[in-house]
C-alpha positions in Angstrom: -8.7 24.7 10.3 -6.4 26.8 12.2 -7.7 26.1 15.7 -8.0 22.3 14.9 -4.3 22.3 14.2 -3.4 24.4 17.3 -5.6 22.0 19.7 -3.9 19.0 18.0 -0.4 20.5 18.4 -1.3 21.3 22.2 -2.5 17.9 22.6 0.6 16.2 21.3 2.8 18.7 23.4 0.9 17.7 26.5 1.3 13.9 25.6 5.1 14.3 24.9 5.3 16.1 28.4 3.3 13.4 29.8 5.9 10.8 28.5 8.9 12.8 29.4 8.2 13.8 32.9 8.1 11.1 35.7 10.1 9.3 38.6 13.0 9.5 36.1 13.0 12.3 33.7 13.6 11.3 30.0 14.4 14.2 27.6 11.9 15.0 24.8 14.6 14.0 22.4 14.9 10.6 23.6 11.1 10.2 23.5 10.9 11.4 19.8 13.7 9.0 19.1 11.9 5.9 20.7 8.7 7.1 18.7 10.7 7.1 15.4 12.3 3.9 15.9 8.8 2.1 16.9 6.7 3.9 14.2 9.1 4.3 11.3 12.2 2.0 12.2 14.6 4.9 12.3 17.4 2.9 13.8 18.4 5.3 16.8 20.7 3.4 19.4 18.9 3.9 22.5 19.1 2.4 26.1 16.5 -0.5 26.1 15.4 0.4 29.5 14.4 4.0 28.7 12.9 2.5 25.3 10.7 0.1 27.3 9.5 2.7 29.8 8.4 5.2 27.1 6.9 3.0 24.7 5.3 0.4 26.9 4.6 2.3 30.2 4.3 6.2 29.9 3.0 6.6 26.3 0.2 4.2 27.0 -0.6 5.9 30.1 -0.6 9.6 28.6 -2.6 8.1 25.6 -5.2 6.6 28.0 -5.3 9.4 30.1 -6.0 11.9 27.1 -8.9 9.5 25.9 -10.5 9.1 29.4 -10.2 12.9 30.1 -11.7 13.8 26.7 -14.4 11.2 27.0 -15.4 12.0 30.7 -15.6 15.7 29.8 -17.9 15.1 26.6 -20.0 13.1 28.9 -20.4 16.1 31.4 -21.4 18.5 28.5 -24.2 15.9 27.3 -25.5 15.2 30.5 -25.4 19.0 31.7 -27.0 20.0 28.3 -29.8 17.2 28.3 -30.7 17.6 32.1 -30.3 21.4 31.9 -28.4 21.1 35.2 -24.9 22.5 35.7 -24.1 20.1 38.3 -24.9 16.9 36.3 -21.8 14.6 35.3 -21.1 10.8 35.1 -19.9 10.9 39.1 -22.8 12.7 40.5 -25.3 11.2 38.6 -24.4 7.5 39.6 -23.0 6.4 36.4 -19.6 6.0 37.4 -20.6 4.1 40.7 -22.9 1.7 38.6 -20.0 1.0 36.0 -17.8 0.0 38.8 -20.3 -2.2 40.2 -20.8 -3.9 37.2 -17.1 -4.5 36.4 -16.7 -5.6 39.8 -19.3 -8.2 39.5 -17.8 -9.6 36.2 -14.0 -9.4 37.7 -15.0 -11.1 41.0 -18.1 -12.9 40.8 -17.8 -14.2 37.3 -21.2 -12.9 36.1 -21.8 -13.8 32.5 -19.7 -17.0 32.7 -16.7 -15.5 31.0 -19.2 -14.2 28.0 -19.4 -10.8 29.5 -16.2 -8.4 29.1 -15.3 -6.0 31.6 -16.3 -3.2 29.7 -19.8 -5.0 28.8 -20.4 -5.5 32.7 -19.5 -1.5 33.4 -21.9 -0.6 30.5 -24.7 -2.5 32.1 -24.1 -1.4 35.4 -23.8 2.3 34.1 -27.2 2.1 32.3 -28.8 0.3 35.3 -27.5 3.0 37.6 -28.9 5.9 35.5 -32.1 4.1 34.9 -32.4 4.1 38.7 -31.4 7.7 38.9 -34.2 8.7 36.3 -37.0 6.5 38.2 -36.2 8.1 41.4 -36.3 11.4 39.9 -39.6 10.7 38.4 -41.0 9.3 41.7 -40.2 12.5 43.4 -41.8 14.6 40.5 -39.2 15.8 38.1 -36.5 14.7 35.7 -35.2 18.3 35.0 -34.2 21.6 36.8 -31.9 21.5 39.7 -33.3 19.6 42.8 -34.5 16.0 42.2 -32.1 14.8 39.5 -29.0 15.5 41.7 -30.6 14.1 44.8 -31.4 10.9 42.9 -27.9 10.9 41.6 -26.4 10.9 45.1 -28.9 8.3 46.4 -27.9 6.0 43.5 -24.2 6.7 43.9 -24.4 5.7 47.4 -26.4 2.4 46.7 -24.0 1.2 44.0 -21.0 2.1 46.0 -22.3 0.2 48.8 -22.7 -2.7 46.7 -19.4 -2.6 45.3 -17.9 -2.6 48.8 -20.2 -5.4 49.7 -18.9 -7.5 46.6 -15.4 -6.7 47.7 -16.0 -7.5 51.1 -17.7 -10.9 50.4 -15.8 -12.3 47.7 -12.4 -10.7 47.4 -9.1 -11.9 49.0 -7.1 -9.4 51.0 -4.8 -8.9 47.8 -7.7 -8.6 45.2 -9.5 -5.9 47.7 -6.6 -3.7 47.8 -5.9 -3.7 44.0 -9.7 -3.3 43.3 -10.0 -0.5 45.8 -6.8 1.4 44.4 -8.3 0.8 40.8 -11.7 2.3 41.8 -10.0 5.5 42.9 -8.6 5.8 39.7 -5.5 4.0 38.4 -3.5 4.3 35.2 -0.7 2.1 36.3 -2.0 -1.1 34.7 -2.9 0.2 31.2 -1.0 -0.9 28.3 -1.6 -0.9 24.3 -4.6 -3.0 24.4 -6.3 -0.3 26.8 -5.1 2.6 24.2 -7.0 0.6 21.4 -10.2 0.5 23.1 -10.0 3.9 25.0 -9.1 6.1 22.1 -11.5 5.0 19.6 -14.4 5.1 22.2 -13.4 8.9 22.9 -13.3 9.8 19.6 -16.4 8.0 18.6 -18.2 9.6 21.4 -17.3 13.0 20.5 -18.1 12.5 16.9 -21.7 11.2 18.0 -22.1 14.4 20.0 -21.0 16.6 17.0 -23.2 15.1 15.0 -26.2 16.2 17.2 -24.7 19.7 18.3 -27.7 21.4 16.8 -30.0 19.3 19.2 -27.8 19.6 22.2 -28.1 23.7 21.5 -31.9 23.2 21.3 -32.0 21.3 24.8 -30.3 24.2 26.5 -33.7 25.8 26.1 -35.6 22.6 27.5 -36.9 19.7 25.6 -40.4 21.3 24.7 -38.3 23.9 22.8 -36.1 21.1 21.2 -39.4 19.3 20.1 -40.8 22.7 18.7 -37.9 23.0 16.4 -38.4 19.6 15.0 -36.0 17.8 17.0 -36.8 14.2 17.8 -36.5 14.6 21.6 -37.0 10.8 22.7 -34.6 9.5 20.2 -31.9 12.0 20.6 -31.9 11.6 24.5 -31.8 7.7 24.1 -28.9 8.1 21.8 -26.9 10.8 23.8 -27.6 9.0 27.2 -26.6 5.6 25.7 -23.4 7.3 24.5 -22.7 9.0 27.7 -23.3 5.6 29.6 -21.0 3.5 27.0 -18.1 6.2 27.2 -18.2 6.3 30.8 -18.4 2.5 31.2 -15.4 2.1 29.1 -13.3 4.6 30.8 -14.3 3.2 34.2 -13.4 -0.4 33.3 -10.0 0.8 32.3 -8.9 3.3 34.9 -11.7 3.2 37.7 -13.9 6.1 38.9 -12.5 9.5 38.4 -14.5 12.6 39.5 -14.6 16.2 38.6 -13.6 15.9 35.1 -16.9 15.8 33.7 -18.0 18.5 36.1 -15.2 21.0 36.2 -14.2 21.0 32.7 -17.5 21.8 30.8 -18.0 24.7 33.5 -14.7 26.1 32.8 -15.0 26.0 29.0 -18.3 27.2 29.1 -17.4 30.4 30.9 -14.7 31.0 28.1 -16.2 30.2 25.0 -20.0 30.2 26.0 -22.7 27.6 25.3 -22.7 26.7 21.5 -21.7 23.1 21.4 -20.1 23.3 18.1 -17.2 25.0 20.2 -17.9 23.7 23.8 -17.5 20.2 22.9 -14.4 19.8 21.3 -12.9 22.3 23.4 -14.1 20.6 26.7 -12.6 17.3 25.2 -9.3 19.0 24.7 -9.5 20.6 28.1 -10.4 17.2 29.6 -7.5 15.4 27.9 -5.0 18.1 29.1 -6.3 18.0 32.7 -6.1 14.3 33.3 -2.4 14.0 31.6 -1.5 16.8 34.0 -3.4 15.0 36.9 -1.4 11.9 35.7 1.9 13.6 35.8 1.1 14.9 39.3 0.2 11.6 40.6 3.5 10.1 39.8 5.8 13.0 40.9 4.0 14.4 43.8 5.5 11.8 46.4 9.0 10.2 45.5 8.8 6.8 44.9 5.0 6.5 45.3 2.0 6.7 42.8 -0.9 8.5 44.0 -4.4 7.2 42.3 -5.1 9.8 39.7 -8.6 10.3 41.1 -7.3 11.7 44.3 -5.5 14.2 42.1 -8.4 15.2 40.2 -10.5 15.7 43.4 -7.7 17.7 45.2 -7.6 20.0 42.1 -11.0 19.8 40.8 -13.1 20.6 43.9 -11.2 24.0 44.7 -11.5 24.8 41.1 -15.3 24.1 41.1 -15.5 26.3 44.3 -14.1 29.1 42.6 -16.2 28.7 39.5 -19.5 28.6 41.8 -18.2 31.6 43.6 -17.4 33.6 40.5 -21.0 32.6 39.2 -22.6 34.0 42.1 -20.6 37.2 42.0 -21.1 37.7 38.4 -25.0 37.8 38.9 
């Protein structure tokens, strides 16, 4: 209980910092007063501009960043455990690329005739991409271990990225193409409260589903045969958890675009600190992902004065060296 309260306090402090720090600094006191006015009608007299920036812009960014970071880190834990591959994550396995293609199909081509939402299109694309990766891996002789699944994921990612680029080139105006390409690099600039009401419940529900199956994930660490010998319904659990990972990834991609390295680096770092038990690994990874993406969002708004960098660029600039250090540390530990 104490750890949960500490984690919640750390997350709230990170959100507060994400709201206060920006192109123009806003004191934490003003941020808290804005929240008091909006949530409880406290009646503090504040600058309307500061109030609007805090409530409608920075707070929504911080909450969506936290939800996306937590969701992507959770997906990384799921895929790495099910596939027994430390390199598995939604980005490397093509799920993010497929979700991007599905979202662009709905946004540009009007697929579904208005009956299919952006998130639904992204989910269908994510599932199609992952199905293709599994088929490629099976055709090459394996869907586990270290080799074929990653190679199949790279091939699937390149295919769906090429499809996305083709759709943009064929159907988008120059202004649409610029906006979509910026979004695909990871963009939190356009998120508002409707995005919060979508991202936060999906991230929380995804984490809850995974925690419900934490014992099964522990068993999958030793392989699907070992899990089956312990009475785990292997096919059903795999279907539920892969579907959960695809759904969470699709929703996050439909809101902020493709953001790499969160689902790869955060589970690695947490596993080194806390071990492989999923009862601790899952919530800690979710918290780490939330903190990481909030920090990346702050950096994206403050690194270059007067300009916002796509948050996916920041996560790659930070995540790639960190992942390299983790790999070197693992080699030296052997």
